[in-house]
CSV table of C-alpha atoms and ligand atoms in Angstrom, one decimal:
chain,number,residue,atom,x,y,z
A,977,UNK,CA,30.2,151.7,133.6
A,978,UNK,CA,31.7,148.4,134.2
A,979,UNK,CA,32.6,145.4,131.3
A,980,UNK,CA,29.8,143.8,131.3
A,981,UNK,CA,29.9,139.3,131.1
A,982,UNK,CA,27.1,138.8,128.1
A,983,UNK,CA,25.0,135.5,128.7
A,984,UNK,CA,24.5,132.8,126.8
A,985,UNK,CA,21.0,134.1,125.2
A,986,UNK,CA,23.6,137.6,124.3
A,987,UNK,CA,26.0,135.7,122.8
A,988,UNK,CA,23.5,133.8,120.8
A,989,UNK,CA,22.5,137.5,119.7
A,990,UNK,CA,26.0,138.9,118.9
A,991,UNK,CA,26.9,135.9,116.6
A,992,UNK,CA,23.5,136.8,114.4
A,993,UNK,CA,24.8,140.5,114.3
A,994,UNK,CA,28.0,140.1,113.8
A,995,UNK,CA,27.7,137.5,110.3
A,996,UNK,CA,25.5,139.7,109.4
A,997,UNK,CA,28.2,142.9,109.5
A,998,UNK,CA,30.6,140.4,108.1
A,999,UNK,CA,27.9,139.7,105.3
A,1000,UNK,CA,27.8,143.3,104.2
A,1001,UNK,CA,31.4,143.5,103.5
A,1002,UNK,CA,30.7,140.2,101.3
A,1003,UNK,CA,27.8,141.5,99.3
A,1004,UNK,CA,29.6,145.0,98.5
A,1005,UNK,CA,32.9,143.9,97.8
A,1006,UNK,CA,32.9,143.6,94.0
A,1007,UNK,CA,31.4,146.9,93.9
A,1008,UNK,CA,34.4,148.4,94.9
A,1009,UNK,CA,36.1,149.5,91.6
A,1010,UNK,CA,37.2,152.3,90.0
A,1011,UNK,CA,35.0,155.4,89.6
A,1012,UNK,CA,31.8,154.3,91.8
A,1013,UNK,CA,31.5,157.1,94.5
A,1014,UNK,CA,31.0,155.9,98.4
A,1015,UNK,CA,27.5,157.3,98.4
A,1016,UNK,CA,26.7,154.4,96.3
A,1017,UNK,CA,28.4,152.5,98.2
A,1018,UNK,CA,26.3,153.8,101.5
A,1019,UNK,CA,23.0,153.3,99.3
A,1020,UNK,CA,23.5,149.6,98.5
A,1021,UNK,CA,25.1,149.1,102.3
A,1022,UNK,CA,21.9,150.7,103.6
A,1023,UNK,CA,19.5,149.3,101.5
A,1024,UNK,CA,21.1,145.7,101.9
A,1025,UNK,CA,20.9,146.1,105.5
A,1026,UNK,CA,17.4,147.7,105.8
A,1027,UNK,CA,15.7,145.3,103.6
A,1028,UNK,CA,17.6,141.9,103.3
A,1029,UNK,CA,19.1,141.5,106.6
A,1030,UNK,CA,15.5,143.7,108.4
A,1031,UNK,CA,18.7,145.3,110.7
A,1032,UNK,CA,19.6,148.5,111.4
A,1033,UNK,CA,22.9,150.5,110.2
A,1034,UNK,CA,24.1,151.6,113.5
A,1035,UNK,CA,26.2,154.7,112.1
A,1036,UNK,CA,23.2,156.4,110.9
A,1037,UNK,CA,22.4,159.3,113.0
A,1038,UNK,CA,24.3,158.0,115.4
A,1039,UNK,CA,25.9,161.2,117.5
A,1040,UNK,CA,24.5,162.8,114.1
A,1041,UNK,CA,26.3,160.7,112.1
A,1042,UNK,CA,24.8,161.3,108.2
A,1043,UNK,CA,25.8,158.1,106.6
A,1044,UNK,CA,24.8,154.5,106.7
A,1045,UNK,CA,28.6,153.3,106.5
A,1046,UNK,CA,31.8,155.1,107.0
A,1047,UNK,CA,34.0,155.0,104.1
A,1048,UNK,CA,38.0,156.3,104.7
A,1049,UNK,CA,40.0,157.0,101.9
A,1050,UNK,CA,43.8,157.0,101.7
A,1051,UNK,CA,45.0,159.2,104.3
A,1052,UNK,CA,41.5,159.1,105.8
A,1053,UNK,CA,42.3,157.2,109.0
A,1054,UNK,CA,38.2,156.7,109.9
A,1055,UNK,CA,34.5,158.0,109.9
A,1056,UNK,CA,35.2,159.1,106.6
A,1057,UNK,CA,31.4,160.0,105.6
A,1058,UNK,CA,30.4,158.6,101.9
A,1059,UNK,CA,30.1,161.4,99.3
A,1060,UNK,CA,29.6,162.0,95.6
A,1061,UNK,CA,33.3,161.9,94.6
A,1062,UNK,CA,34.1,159.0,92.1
A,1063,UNK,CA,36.6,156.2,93.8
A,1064,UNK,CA,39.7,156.1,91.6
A,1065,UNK,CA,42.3,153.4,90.5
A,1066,UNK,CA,45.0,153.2,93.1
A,1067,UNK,CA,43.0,154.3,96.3
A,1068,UNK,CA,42.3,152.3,99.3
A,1069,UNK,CA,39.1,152.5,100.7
A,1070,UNK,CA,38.3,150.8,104.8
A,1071,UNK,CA,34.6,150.2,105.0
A,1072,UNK,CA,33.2,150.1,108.2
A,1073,UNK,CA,29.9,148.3,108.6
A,1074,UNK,CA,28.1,147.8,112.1
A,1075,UNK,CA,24.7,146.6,112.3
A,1076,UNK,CA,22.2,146.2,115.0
A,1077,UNK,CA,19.9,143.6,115.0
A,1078,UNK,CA,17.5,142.2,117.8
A,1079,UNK,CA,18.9,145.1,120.1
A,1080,UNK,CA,22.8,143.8,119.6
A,1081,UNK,CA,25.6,145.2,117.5
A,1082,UNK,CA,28.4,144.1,115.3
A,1083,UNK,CA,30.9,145.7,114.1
A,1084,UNK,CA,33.4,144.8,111.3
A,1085,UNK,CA,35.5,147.0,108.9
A,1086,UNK,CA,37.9,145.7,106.1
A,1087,UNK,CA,40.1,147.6,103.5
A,1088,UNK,CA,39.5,147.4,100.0
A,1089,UNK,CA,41.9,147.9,96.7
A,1090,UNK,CA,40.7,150.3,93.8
A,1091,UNK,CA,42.1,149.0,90.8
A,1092,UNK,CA,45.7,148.0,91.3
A,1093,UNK,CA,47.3,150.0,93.4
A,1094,UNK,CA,51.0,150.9,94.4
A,1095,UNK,CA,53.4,148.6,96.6
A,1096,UNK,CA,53.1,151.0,98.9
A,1097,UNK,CA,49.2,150.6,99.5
A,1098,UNK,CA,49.8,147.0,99.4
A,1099,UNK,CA,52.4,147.2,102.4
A,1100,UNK,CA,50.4,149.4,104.6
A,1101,UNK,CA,46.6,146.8,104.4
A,1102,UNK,CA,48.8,144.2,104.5
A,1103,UNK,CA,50.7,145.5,108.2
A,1104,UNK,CA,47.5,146.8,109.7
A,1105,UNK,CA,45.7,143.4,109.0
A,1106,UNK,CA,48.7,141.5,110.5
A,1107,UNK,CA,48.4,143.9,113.4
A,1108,UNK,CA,44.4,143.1,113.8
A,1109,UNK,CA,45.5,139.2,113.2
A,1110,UNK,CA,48.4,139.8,116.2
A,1111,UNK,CA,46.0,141.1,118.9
A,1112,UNK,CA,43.5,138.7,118.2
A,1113,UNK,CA,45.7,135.5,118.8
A,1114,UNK,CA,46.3,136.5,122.3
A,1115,UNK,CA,42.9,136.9,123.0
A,1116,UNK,CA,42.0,134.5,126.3
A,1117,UNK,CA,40.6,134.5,130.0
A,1118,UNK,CA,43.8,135.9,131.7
A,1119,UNK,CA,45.4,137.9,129.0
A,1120,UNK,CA,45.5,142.0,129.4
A,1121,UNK,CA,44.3,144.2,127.7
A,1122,UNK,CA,47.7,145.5,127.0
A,1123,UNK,CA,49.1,142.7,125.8
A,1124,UNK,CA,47.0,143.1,122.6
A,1125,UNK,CA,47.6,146.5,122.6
A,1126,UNK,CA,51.5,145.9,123.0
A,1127,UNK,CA,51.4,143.2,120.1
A,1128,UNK,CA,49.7,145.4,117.6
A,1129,UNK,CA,52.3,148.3,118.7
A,1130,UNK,CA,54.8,146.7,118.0
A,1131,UNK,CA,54.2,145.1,114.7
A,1132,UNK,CA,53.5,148.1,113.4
A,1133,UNK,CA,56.7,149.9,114.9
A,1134,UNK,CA,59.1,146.8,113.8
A,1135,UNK,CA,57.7,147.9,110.5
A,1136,UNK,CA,58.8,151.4,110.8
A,1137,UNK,CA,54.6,152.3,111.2
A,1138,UNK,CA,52.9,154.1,113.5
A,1139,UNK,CA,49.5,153.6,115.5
A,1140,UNK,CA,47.1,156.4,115.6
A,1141,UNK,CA,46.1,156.7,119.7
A,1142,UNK,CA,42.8,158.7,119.5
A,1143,UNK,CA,40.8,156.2,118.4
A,1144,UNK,CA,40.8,152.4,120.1
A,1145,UNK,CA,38.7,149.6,120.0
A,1146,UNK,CA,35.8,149.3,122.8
A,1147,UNK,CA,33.4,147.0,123.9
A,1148,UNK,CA,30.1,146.4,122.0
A,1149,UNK,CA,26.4,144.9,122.8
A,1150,UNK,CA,23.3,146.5,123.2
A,1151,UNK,CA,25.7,149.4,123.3
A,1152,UNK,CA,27.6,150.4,120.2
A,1153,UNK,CA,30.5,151.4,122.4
A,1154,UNK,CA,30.7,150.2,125.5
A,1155,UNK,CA,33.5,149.3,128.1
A,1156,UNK,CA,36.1,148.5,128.1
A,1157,UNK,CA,38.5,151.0,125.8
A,1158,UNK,CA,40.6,148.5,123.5
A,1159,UNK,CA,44.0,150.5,123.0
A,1160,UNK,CA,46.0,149.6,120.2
A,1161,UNK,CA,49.7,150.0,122.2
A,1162,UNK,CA,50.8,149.3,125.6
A,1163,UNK,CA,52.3,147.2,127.7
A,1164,UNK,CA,52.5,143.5,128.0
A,1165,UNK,CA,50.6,142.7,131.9
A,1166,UNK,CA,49.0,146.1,132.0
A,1167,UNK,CA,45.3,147.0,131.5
A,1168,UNK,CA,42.2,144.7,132.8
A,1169,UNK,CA,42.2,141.4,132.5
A,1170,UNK,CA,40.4,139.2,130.2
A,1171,UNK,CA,37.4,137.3,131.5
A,1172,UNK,CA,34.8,134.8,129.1
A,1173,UNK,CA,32.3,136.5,127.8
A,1174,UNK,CA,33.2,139.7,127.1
A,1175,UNK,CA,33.0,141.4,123.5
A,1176,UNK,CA,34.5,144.0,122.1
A,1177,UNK,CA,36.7,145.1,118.9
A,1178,UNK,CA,39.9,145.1,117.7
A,1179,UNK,CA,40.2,148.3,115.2
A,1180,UNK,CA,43.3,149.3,114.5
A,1181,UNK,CA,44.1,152.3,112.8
A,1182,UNK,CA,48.4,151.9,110.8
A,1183,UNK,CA,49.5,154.9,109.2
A,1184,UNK,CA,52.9,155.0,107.1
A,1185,UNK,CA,53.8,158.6,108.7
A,1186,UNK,CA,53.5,160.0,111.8
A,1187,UNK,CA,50.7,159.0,114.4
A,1188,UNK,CA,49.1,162.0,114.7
A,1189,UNK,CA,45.7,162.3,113.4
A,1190,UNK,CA,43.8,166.1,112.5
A,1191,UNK,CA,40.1,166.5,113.0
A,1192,UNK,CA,38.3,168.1,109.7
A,1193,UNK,CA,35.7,170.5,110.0
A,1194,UNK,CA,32.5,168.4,109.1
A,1195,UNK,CA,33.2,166.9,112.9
A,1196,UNK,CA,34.0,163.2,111.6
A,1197,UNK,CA,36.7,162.8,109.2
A,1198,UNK,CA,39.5,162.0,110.7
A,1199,UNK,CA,42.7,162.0,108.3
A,1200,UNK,CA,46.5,161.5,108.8
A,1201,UNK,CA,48.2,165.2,109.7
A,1202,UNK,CA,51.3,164.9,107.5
A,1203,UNK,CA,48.3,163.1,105.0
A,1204,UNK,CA,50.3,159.7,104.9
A,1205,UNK,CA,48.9,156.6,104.1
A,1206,UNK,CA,46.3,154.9,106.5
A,1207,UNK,CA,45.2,151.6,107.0
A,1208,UNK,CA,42.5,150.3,109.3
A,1209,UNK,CA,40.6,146.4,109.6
A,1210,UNK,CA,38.0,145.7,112.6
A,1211,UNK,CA,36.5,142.7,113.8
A,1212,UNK,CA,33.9,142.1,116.8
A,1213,UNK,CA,35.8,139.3,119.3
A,1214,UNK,CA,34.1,136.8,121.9
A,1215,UNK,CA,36.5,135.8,125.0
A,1216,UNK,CA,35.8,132.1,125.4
A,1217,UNK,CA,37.0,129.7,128.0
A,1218,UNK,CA,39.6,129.0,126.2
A,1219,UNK,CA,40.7,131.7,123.5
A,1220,UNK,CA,38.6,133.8,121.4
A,1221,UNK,CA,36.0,133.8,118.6
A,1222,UNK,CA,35.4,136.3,115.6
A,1223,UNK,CA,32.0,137.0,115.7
A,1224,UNK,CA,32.3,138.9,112.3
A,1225,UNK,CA,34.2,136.3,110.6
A,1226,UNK,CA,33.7,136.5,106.5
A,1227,UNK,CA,34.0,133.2,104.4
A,1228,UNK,CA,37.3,134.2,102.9
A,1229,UNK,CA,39.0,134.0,107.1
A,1230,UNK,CA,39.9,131.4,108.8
A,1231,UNK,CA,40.3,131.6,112.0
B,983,MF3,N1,32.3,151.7,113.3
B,983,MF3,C1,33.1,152.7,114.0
B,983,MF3,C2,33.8,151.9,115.1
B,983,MF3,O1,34.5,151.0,114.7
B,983,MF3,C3,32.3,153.8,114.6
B,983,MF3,C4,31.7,154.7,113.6
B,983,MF3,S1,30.8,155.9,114.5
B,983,MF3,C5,30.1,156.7,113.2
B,983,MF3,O2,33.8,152.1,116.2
B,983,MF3,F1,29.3,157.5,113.7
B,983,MF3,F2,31.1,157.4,112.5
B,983,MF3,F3,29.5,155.9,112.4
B,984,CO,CO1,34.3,149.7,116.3
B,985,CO,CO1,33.6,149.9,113.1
Protein backbone atom coordinates (compact mmCIF):
# COMPACT_ATOMS: atom_id res chain seq x y z
CA UNK A 1 0.00 0.00 0.00
CA UNK A 2 0.96 3.36 -0.96
CA UNK A 3 0.45 6.90 1.32
CA UNK A 4 -2.49 7.82 0.35
CA UNK A 5 -3.25 12.14 -0.37
CA UNK A 6 -6.77 12.51 1.76
CA UNK A 7 -9.25 15.06 0.05
CA UNK A 8 -10.74 17.81 1.21
CA UNK A 9 -14.25 16.01 2.14
CA UNK A 10 -11.32 13.42 4.38
CA UNK A 11 -9.85 16.04 5.94
CA UNK A 12 -13.07 17.56 6.89
CA UNK A 13 -13.58 14.00 8.46
CA UNK A 14 -10.28 13.55 10.29
CA UNK A 15 -10.58 17.09 12.09
CA UNK A 16 -14.24 15.74 13.57
CA UNK A 17 -12.30 12.46 14.75
CA UNK A 18 -9.51 13.71 15.90
CA UNK A 19 -11.21 16.72 18.52
CA UNK A 20 -13.05 14.22 19.45
CA UNK A 21 -9.90 11.81 20.63
CA UNK A 22 -8.51 14.94 21.92
CA UNK A 23 -11.93 15.46 23.83
CA UNK A 24 -11.61 12.17 25.61
CA UNK A 25 -8.37 12.86 27.11
CA UNK A 26 -10.24 16.28 28.35
CA UNK A 27 -13.20 14.61 29.88
CA UNK A 28 -11.09 11.88 31.82
CA UNK A 29 -8.36 13.81 32.98
CA UNK A 30 -9.43 14.71 36.57
CA UNK A 31 -10.28 11.14 36.96
CA UNK A 32 -6.84 10.31 37.02
CA UNK A 33 -5.94 10.15 40.80
CA UNK A 34 -4.81 7.95 43.19
CA UNK A 35 -6.39 4.52 43.66
CA UNK A 36 -9.03 4.50 40.68
CA UNK A 37 -8.08 1.33 38.63
CA UNK A 38 -7.68 1.70 34.56
CA UNK A 39 -10.75 -0.45 34.10
CA UNK A 40 -12.67 2.44 35.29
CA UNK A 41 -10.91 4.44 33.39
CA UNK A 42 -11.75 2.12 30.12
CA UNK A 43 -15.51 2.19 31.36
CA UNK A 44 -15.99 6.02 31.47
CA UNK A 45 -13.57 6.27 28.06
CA UNK A 46 -15.96 3.72 26.50
CA UNK A 47 -19.02 4.89 27.58
CA UNK A 48 -18.12 8.63 26.86
CA UNK A 49 -17.22 7.61 23.42
CA UNK A 50 -20.23 5.22 22.74
CA UNK A 51 -22.90 7.46 23.96
CA UNK A 52 -21.71 11.19 23.91
CA UNK A 53 -19.58 11.42 20.98
CA UNK A 54 -22.10 8.15 18.98
CA UNK A 55 -18.17 7.01 17.88
CA UNK A 56 -16.48 4.07 18.10
CA UNK A 57 -13.30 3.08 20.32
CA UNK A 58 -11.12 1.81 17.71
CA UNK A 59 -8.90 -0.45 20.19
CA UNK A 60 -11.73 -2.61 20.97
CA UNK A 61 -11.35 -5.90 19.41
CA UNK A 62 -9.19 -4.62 17.29
CA UNK A 63 -6.55 -7.62 16.34
CA UNK A 64 -8.40 -8.91 19.58
CA UNK A 65 -7.67 -6.18 21.49
CA UNK A 66 -10.00 -6.44 24.95
CA UNK A 67 -10.12 -2.90 25.99
CA UNK A 68 -11.67 0.33 24.96
CA UNK A 69 -8.39 2.33 25.76
CA UNK A 70 -4.82 1.32 26.33
CA UNK A 71 -3.55 2.40 29.55
CA UNK A 72 0.62 2.02 30.18
CA UNK A 73 1.87 2.28 33.47
CA UNK A 74 5.43 3.17 34.46
CA UNK A 75 7.73 0.89 32.80
CA UNK A 76 4.76 -0.06 30.55
CA UNK A 77 5.97 1.41 27.21
CA UNK A 78 2.24 0.86 25.40
CA UNK A 79 -0.97 -1.27 24.84
CA UNK A 80 -1.01 -1.63 28.35
CA UNK A 81 -4.71 -3.28 28.63
CA UNK A 82 -6.85 -1.56 31.67
CA UNK A 83 -7.29 -3.93 34.63
CA UNK A 84 -8.69 -4.04 38.16
CA UNK A 85 -5.43 -2.91 39.96
CA UNK A 86 -5.86 0.52 41.89
CA UNK A 87 -3.59 3.45 40.21
CA UNK A 88 -1.24 4.63 43.00
CA UNK A 89 0.39 8.04 44.02
CA UNK A 90 3.63 8.43 42.12
CA UNK A 91 2.79 6.41 38.88
CA UNK A 92 2.52 7.66 35.46
CA UNK A 93 -0.13 6.57 33.41
CA UNK A 94 -0.08 7.35 29.01
CA UNK A 95 -3.68 6.94 27.86
CA UNK A 96 -4.16 6.26 24.43
CA UNK A 97 -7.54 7.16 22.94
CA UNK A 98 -8.40 6.60 19.14
CA UNK A 99 -11.74 6.92 18.00
CA UNK A 100 -13.48 6.36 14.68
CA UNK A 101 -16.19 8.29 13.62
CA UNK A 102 -17.95 8.60 10.11
CA UNK A 103 -15.51 5.82 8.91
CA UNK A 104 -12.22 8.06 10.00
CA UNK A 105 -9.86 7.69 12.90
CA UNK A 106 -7.93 9.79 15.40
CA UNK A 107 -5.57 9.00 17.40
CA UNK A 108 -4.20 10.84 20.47
CA UNK A 109 -2.42 9.68 23.64
CA UNK A 110 -1.12 11.90 26.58
CA UNK A 111 0.64 11.05 29.91
CA UNK A 112 -0.87 11.62 33.09
CA UNK A 113 0.60 12.26 36.90
CA UNK A 114 -0.84 10.14 39.86
CA UNK A 115 -0.55 12.17 42.80
CA UNK A 116 2.85 13.88 42.87
CA UNK A 117 5.22 11.97 41.67
CA UNK A 118 9.14 11.90 41.71
CA UNK A 119 11.62 14.25 39.66
CA UNK A 120 12.41 11.60 37.91
CA UNK A 121 8.80 10.90 36.44
CA UNK A 122 8.67 14.56 35.86
CA UNK A 123 11.91 14.43 33.62
CA UNK A 124 11.00 11.49 31.56
CA UNK A 125 6.92 13.22 30.41
CA UNK A 126 8.48 16.20 30.18
CA UNK A 127 11.55 14.76 27.46
CA UNK A 128 9.09 12.58 25.55
CA UNK A 129 6.63 15.53 25.10
CA UNK A 130 9.44 17.81 23.90
CA UNK A 131 10.38 14.96 21.62
CA UNK A 132 6.64 14.70 20.15
CA UNK A 133 6.78 18.76 20.13
CA UNK A 134 10.39 18.45 18.02
CA UNK A 135 9.11 16.17 15.25
CA UNK A 136 6.02 18.04 14.85
CA UNK A 137 7.66 21.53 14.01
CA UNK A 138 9.40 20.09 11.09
CA UNK A 139 6.37 18.85 9.74
CA UNK A 140 6.00 20.45 5.94
CA UNK A 141 5.69 19.46 2.10
CA UNK A 142 9.44 18.63 1.46
CA UNK A 143 10.56 17.50 4.80
CA UNK A 144 11.58 13.59 5.32
CA UNK A 145 10.36 11.44 7.18
CA UNK A 146 13.63 11.10 8.87
CA UNK A 147 14.08 14.32 9.71
CA UNK A 148 11.40 13.91 12.36
CA UNK A 149 12.63 10.85 13.19
CA UNK A 150 16.21 12.23 13.60
CA UNK A 151 14.86 15.24 15.70
CA UNK A 152 13.02 13.11 18.22
CA UNK A 153 16.36 10.83 18.34
CA UNK A 154 18.18 13.08 19.25
CA UNK A 155 16.48 14.98 21.90
CA UNK A 156 16.05 12.16 23.65
CA UNK A 157 19.78 10.87 23.35
CA UNK A 158 21.19 14.66 24.21
CA UNK A 159 19.22 13.74 27.29
CA UNK A 160 20.97 10.56 27.95
CA UNK A 161 17.27 8.73 26.89
CA UNK A 162 16.65 6.17 24.71
CA UNK A 163 13.85 5.58 21.86
CA UNK A 164 12.08 2.32 21.89
CA UNK A 165 12.30 1.16 17.84
CA UNK A 166 9.53 -1.55 17.74
CA UNK A 167 6.87 0.58 17.76
CA UNK A 168 6.59 3.90 15.35
CA UNK A 169 4.09 6.14 14.38
CA UNK A 170 1.96 5.30 10.99
CA UNK A 171 -0.38 6.78 8.93
CA UNK A 172 -4.19 6.82 9.87
CA UNK A 173 -7.77 7.29 8.00
CA UNK A 174 -10.24 5.02 7.18
CA UNK A 175 -7.42 2.71 8.27
CA UNK A 176 -6.22 2.73 11.86
CA UNK A 177 -2.75 2.06 10.68
CA UNK A 178 -1.90 2.86 7.46
CA UNK A 179 1.21 3.93 5.41
CA UNK A 180 3.57 5.30 5.88
CA UNK A 181 5.61 3.86 9.08
CA UNK A 182 6.57 7.06 11.19
CA UNK A 183 10.07 6.03 12.90
CA UNK A 184 11.04 7.83 15.80
CA UNK A 185 15.10 8.01 14.81
CA UNK A 186 16.93 8.35 11.66
CA UNK A 187 18.51 10.43 9.58
CA UNK A 188 18.04 13.96 8.50
CA UNK A 189 17.15 13.63 4.25
CA UNK A 190 16.33 10.00 4.52
CA UNK A 191 12.90 8.39 4.31
CA UNK A 192 9.79 9.65 1.95
CA UNK A 193 9.13 12.88 1.54
CA UNK A 194 6.42 14.88 2.89
CA UNK A 195 3.58 15.81 0.52
CA UNK A 196 -0.01 17.92 1.67
CA UNK A 197 -2.43 16.00 2.68
CA UNK A 198 -1.19 13.25 4.31
CA UNK A 199 -1.96 12.11 8.00
CA UNK A 200 -0.45 10.23 10.21
CA UNK A 201 1.06 10.15 14.07
CA UNK A 202 3.74 11.09 15.91
CA UNK A 203 4.01 8.50 19.03
CA UNK A 204 6.96 8.38 20.53
CA UNK A 205 7.81 6.02 22.99
CA UNK A 206 11.22 7.69 25.75
CA UNK A 207 12.41 5.34 28.18
CA UNK A 208 15.09 6.35 30.95
CA UNK A 209 17.09 2.87 30.45
CA UNK A 210 17.83 0.99 27.71
CA UNK A 211 15.71 0.86 24.38
CA UNK A 212 14.82 -2.44 24.36
CA UNK A 213 11.33 -3.36 24.94
CA UNK A 214 10.08 -7.30 26.12
CA UNK A 215 6.74 -8.63 24.92
CA UNK A 216 4.42 -10.04 28.03
CA UNK A 217 2.55 -13.05 27.63
CA UNK A 218 -1.13 -11.61 27.36
CA UNK A 219 0.22 -10.65 23.53
CA UNK A 220 -0.06 -6.68 24.25
CA UNK A 221 1.81 -5.27 27.05
CA UNK A 222 4.73 -4.06 26.02
CA UNK A 223 7.07 -2.98 29.04
CA UNK A 224 10.72 -1.62 29.29
CA UNK A 225 13.24 -4.95 29.60
CA UNK A 226 15.58 -3.55 32.30
CA UNK A 227 11.73 -2.11 33.62
CA UNK A 228 12.99 1.63 33.45
CA UNK A 229 10.79 4.37 33.25
CA UNK A 230 8.73 4.98 30.02
CA UNK A 231 7.11 7.84 28.60
CA UNK A 232 4.94 8.10 25.51
CA UNK A 233 2.49 11.27 24.04
CA UNK A 234 0.68 10.90 20.38
CA UNK A 235 -0.99 13.18 18.26
CA UNK A 236 -2.76 12.66 14.73
CA UNK A 237 -0.80 15.41 12.16
CA UNK A 238 -2.16 17.08 8.80
CA UNK A 239 0.74 18.07 6.19
CA UNK A 240 -0.59 21.40 4.89
CA UNK A 241 0.78 23.57 2.17
CA UNK A 242 2.68 25.09 4.28
CA UNK A 243 3.52 23.20 7.68
CA UNK A 244 1.32 21.03 9.67
CA UNK A 245 -1.80 20.88 11.77
CA UNK A 246 -2.76 18.84 14.97
CA UNK A 247 -5.79 17.39 14.32
CA UNK A 248 -6.04 16.15 17.95
CA UNK A 249 -5.19 19.34 19.45
CA UNK A 250 -6.66 19.66 23.34
CA UNK A 251 -7.62 23.26 24.65
CA UNK A 252 -4.66 23.28 27.09
CA UNK A 253 -2.01 23.20 23.44
CA UNK A 254 -1.19 25.67 21.38
CA UNK A 255 0.04 25.02 18.52
N1 LIG B 1 -3.37 3.64 19.73
C1 LIG B 1 -2.23 2.79 19.46
C2 LIG B 1 -1.41 3.56 18.46
O1 LIG B 1 -1.07 4.65 18.76
C3 LIG B 1 -2.59 1.46 18.96
C4 LIG B 1 -3.31 0.63 19.93
S1 LIG B 1 -3.66 -0.86 19.20
C5 LIG B 1 -4.51 -1.64 20.42
O2 LIG B 1 -1.14 3.18 17.36
F1 LIG B 1 -5.02 -2.67 19.89
F2 LIG B 1 -3.67 -1.90 21.40
F3 LIG B 1 -5.41 -0.84 20.86
CO1 LIG C 1 -1.03 5.65 16.92
CO1 LIG D 1 -2.54 5.72 19.86
Amino acid sequence: MTVQIKTAEEIKKMRIAGKLAAEVLEMIAPYVQPGITTDALNLRCHDFIVNEQQAIPAPLNYHGFPKSICTSVNHVVCHGIPNNKPLKEGDIVNIDITVIKEDYHGDTSQMFFVGEVSEKAKRIVRISKECLLKGIELVKPGAHLGDIGFAIQHHAEINKCTIVREYCGHGIGRGFHEQPQVLHYGKRGAGMPLESGMTFTIEPMVNVGKRHVKLLDDGWTVITKDRSLTAQWEHTILVTDNGFEVLTQRSDENF
